Tab-separated table of C-alpha atoms in Angstrom:
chain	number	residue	atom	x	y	z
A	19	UNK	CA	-147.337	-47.072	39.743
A	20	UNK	CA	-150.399	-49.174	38.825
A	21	UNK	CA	-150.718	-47.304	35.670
A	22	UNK	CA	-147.038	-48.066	34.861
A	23	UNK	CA	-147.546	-51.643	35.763
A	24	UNK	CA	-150.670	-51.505	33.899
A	25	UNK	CA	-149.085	-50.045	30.599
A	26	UNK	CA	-146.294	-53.060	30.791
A	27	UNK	CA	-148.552	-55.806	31.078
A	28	UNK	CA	-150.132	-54.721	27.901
A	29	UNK	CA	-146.827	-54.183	25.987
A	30	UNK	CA	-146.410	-57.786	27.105
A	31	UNK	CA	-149.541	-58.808	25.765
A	32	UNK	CA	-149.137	-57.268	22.816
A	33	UNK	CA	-145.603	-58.619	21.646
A	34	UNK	CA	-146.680	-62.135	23.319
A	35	UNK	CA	-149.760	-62.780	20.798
A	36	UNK	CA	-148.357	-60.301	17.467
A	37	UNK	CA	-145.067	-62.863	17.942
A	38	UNK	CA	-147.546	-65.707	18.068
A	39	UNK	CA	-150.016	-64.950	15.425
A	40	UNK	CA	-146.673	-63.696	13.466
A	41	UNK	CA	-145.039	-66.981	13.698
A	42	UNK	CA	-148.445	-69.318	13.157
A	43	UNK	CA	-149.003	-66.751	10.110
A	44	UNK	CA	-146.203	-65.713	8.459
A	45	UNK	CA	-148.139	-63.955	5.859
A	46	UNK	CA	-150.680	-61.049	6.976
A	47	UNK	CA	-153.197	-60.188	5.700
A	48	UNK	CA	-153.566	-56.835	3.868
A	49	UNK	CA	-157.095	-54.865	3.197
A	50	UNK	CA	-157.225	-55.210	-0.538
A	51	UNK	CA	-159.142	-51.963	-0.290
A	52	UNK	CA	-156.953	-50.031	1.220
A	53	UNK	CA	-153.741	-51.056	0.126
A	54	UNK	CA	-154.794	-49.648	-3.691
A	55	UNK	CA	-154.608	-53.322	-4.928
A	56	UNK	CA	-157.384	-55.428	-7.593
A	57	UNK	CA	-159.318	-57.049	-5.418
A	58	UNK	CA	-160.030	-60.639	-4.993
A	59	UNK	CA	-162.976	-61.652	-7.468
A	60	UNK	CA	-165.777	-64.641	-6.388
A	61	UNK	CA	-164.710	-67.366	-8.852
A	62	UNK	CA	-167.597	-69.689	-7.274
A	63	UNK	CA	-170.608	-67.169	-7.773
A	64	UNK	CA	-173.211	-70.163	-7.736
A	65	UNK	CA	-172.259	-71.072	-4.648
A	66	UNK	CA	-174.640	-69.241	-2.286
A	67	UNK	CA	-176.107	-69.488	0.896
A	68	UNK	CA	-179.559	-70.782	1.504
A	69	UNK	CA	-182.242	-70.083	4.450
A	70	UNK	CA	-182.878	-72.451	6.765
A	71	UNK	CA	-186.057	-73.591	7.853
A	72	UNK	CA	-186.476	-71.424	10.820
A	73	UNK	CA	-185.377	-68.476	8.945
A	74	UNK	CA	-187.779	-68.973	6.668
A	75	UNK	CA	-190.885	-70.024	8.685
A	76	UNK	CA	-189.984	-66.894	11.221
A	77	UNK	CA	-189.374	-64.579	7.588
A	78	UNK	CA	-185.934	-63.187	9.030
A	79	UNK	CA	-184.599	-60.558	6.818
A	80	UNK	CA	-181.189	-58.868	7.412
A	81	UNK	CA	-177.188	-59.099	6.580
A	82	UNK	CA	-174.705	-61.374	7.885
A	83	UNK	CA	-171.330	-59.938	7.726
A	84	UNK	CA	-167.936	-62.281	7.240
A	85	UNK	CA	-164.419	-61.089	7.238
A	86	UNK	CA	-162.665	-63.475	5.129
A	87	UNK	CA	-158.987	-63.984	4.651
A	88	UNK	CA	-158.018	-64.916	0.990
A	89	UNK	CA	-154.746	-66.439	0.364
A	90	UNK	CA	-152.342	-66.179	-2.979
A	91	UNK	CA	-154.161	-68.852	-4.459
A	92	UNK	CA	-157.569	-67.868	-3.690
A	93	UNK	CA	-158.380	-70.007	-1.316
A	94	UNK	CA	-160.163	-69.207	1.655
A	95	UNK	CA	-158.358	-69.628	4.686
A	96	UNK	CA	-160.431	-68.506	7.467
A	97	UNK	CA	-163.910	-66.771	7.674
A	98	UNK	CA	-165.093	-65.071	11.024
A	99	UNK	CA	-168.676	-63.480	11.940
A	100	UNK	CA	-168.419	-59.707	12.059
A	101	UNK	CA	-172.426	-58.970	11.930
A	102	UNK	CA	-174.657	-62.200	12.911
A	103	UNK	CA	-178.373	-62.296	12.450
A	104	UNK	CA	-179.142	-65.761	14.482
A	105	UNK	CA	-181.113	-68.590	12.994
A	106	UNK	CA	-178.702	-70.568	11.764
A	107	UNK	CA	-177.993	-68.513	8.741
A	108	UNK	CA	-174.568	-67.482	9.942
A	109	UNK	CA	-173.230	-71.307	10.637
A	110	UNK	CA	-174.928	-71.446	6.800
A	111	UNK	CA	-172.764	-68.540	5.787
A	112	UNK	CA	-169.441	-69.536	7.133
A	113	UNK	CA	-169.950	-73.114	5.710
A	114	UNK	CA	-170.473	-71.421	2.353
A	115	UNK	CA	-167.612	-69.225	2.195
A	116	UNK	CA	-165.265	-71.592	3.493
A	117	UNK	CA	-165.829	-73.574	0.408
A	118	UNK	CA	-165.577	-70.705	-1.914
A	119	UNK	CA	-162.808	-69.758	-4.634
A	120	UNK	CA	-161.623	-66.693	-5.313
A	121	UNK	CA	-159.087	-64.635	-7.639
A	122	UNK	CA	-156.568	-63.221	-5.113
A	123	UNK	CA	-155.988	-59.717	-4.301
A	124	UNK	CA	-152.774	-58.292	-7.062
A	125	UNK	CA	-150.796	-55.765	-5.013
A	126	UNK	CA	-147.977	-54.215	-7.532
A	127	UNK	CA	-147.904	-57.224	-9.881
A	128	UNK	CA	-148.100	-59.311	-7.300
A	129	UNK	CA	-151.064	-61.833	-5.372
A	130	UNK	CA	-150.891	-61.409	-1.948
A	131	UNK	CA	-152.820	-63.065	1.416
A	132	UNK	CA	-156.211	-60.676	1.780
A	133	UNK	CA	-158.536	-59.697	4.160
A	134	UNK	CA	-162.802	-58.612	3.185
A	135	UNK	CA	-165.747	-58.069	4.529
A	136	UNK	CA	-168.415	-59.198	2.849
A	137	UNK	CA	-172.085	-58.741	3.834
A	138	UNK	CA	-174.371	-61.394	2.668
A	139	UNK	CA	-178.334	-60.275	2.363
A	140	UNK	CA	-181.003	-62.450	3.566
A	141	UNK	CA	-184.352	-60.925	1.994
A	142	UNK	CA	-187.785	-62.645	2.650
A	143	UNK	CA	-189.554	-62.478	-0.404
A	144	UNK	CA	-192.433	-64.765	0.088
């Protein structure tokens, strides 16, 4: 019985928040990757994050790790930590990509809302 009761609150779950997140965003996202599509291209390539100061007086080295969503346009509609490294170069990363431009993903002809992951290397050189 628990199990059943269990199993149902989930189901509810589920098709509470996929209706939601369906509704807020009509459009999903598809993995460019995956989907066999051309995918989006960094129109802003200058626009890079930098270390902060305690990064770089405490020589952190390592990857941050967004998933961005891309819409038709290129634009960059939300960007969310996947792999953080601390030190205030992820808030540097998300403020970066936020900002950035990019070709969209072409699916069949087509541009199309994307989703990528996109790891970002912090190397201390010195």
């Amino acid at each position: 019985m628990k199990v059943k009761n269990a199993l149902r609150f989930f189901v509810f779950l589920f098709l509470t928040y996929s209706n939601i997140y369906s509704l807020q965003n009509p459009e999903i996202p598809v993995d460019c990757y995956l989907s066999g599509g051309i995918p989006p291209v960094d129109l802003s390539p200058d626009l890079k994050p930098a270390y902060t100061q305690e990064a770089y007086d405490k020589k952190i080295s390592g990857m941050v790790t967004l998933e961005v969503i891309i819409s038709k346009d290129g634009t960059v509609k939300r960007a969310t930590l996947i792999r953080k490294i601390g030190f205030g170069l992820d808030i540097i990363c998300l403020e970066v990509y936020i900002r950035k431009k990019f070709s969209p993903c072409i699916i069949g002809g087509k541009a199309v809302t994307s989703k990528v992951l996109i790891p970002i290397m912090f190397s201390f050189g010195g």
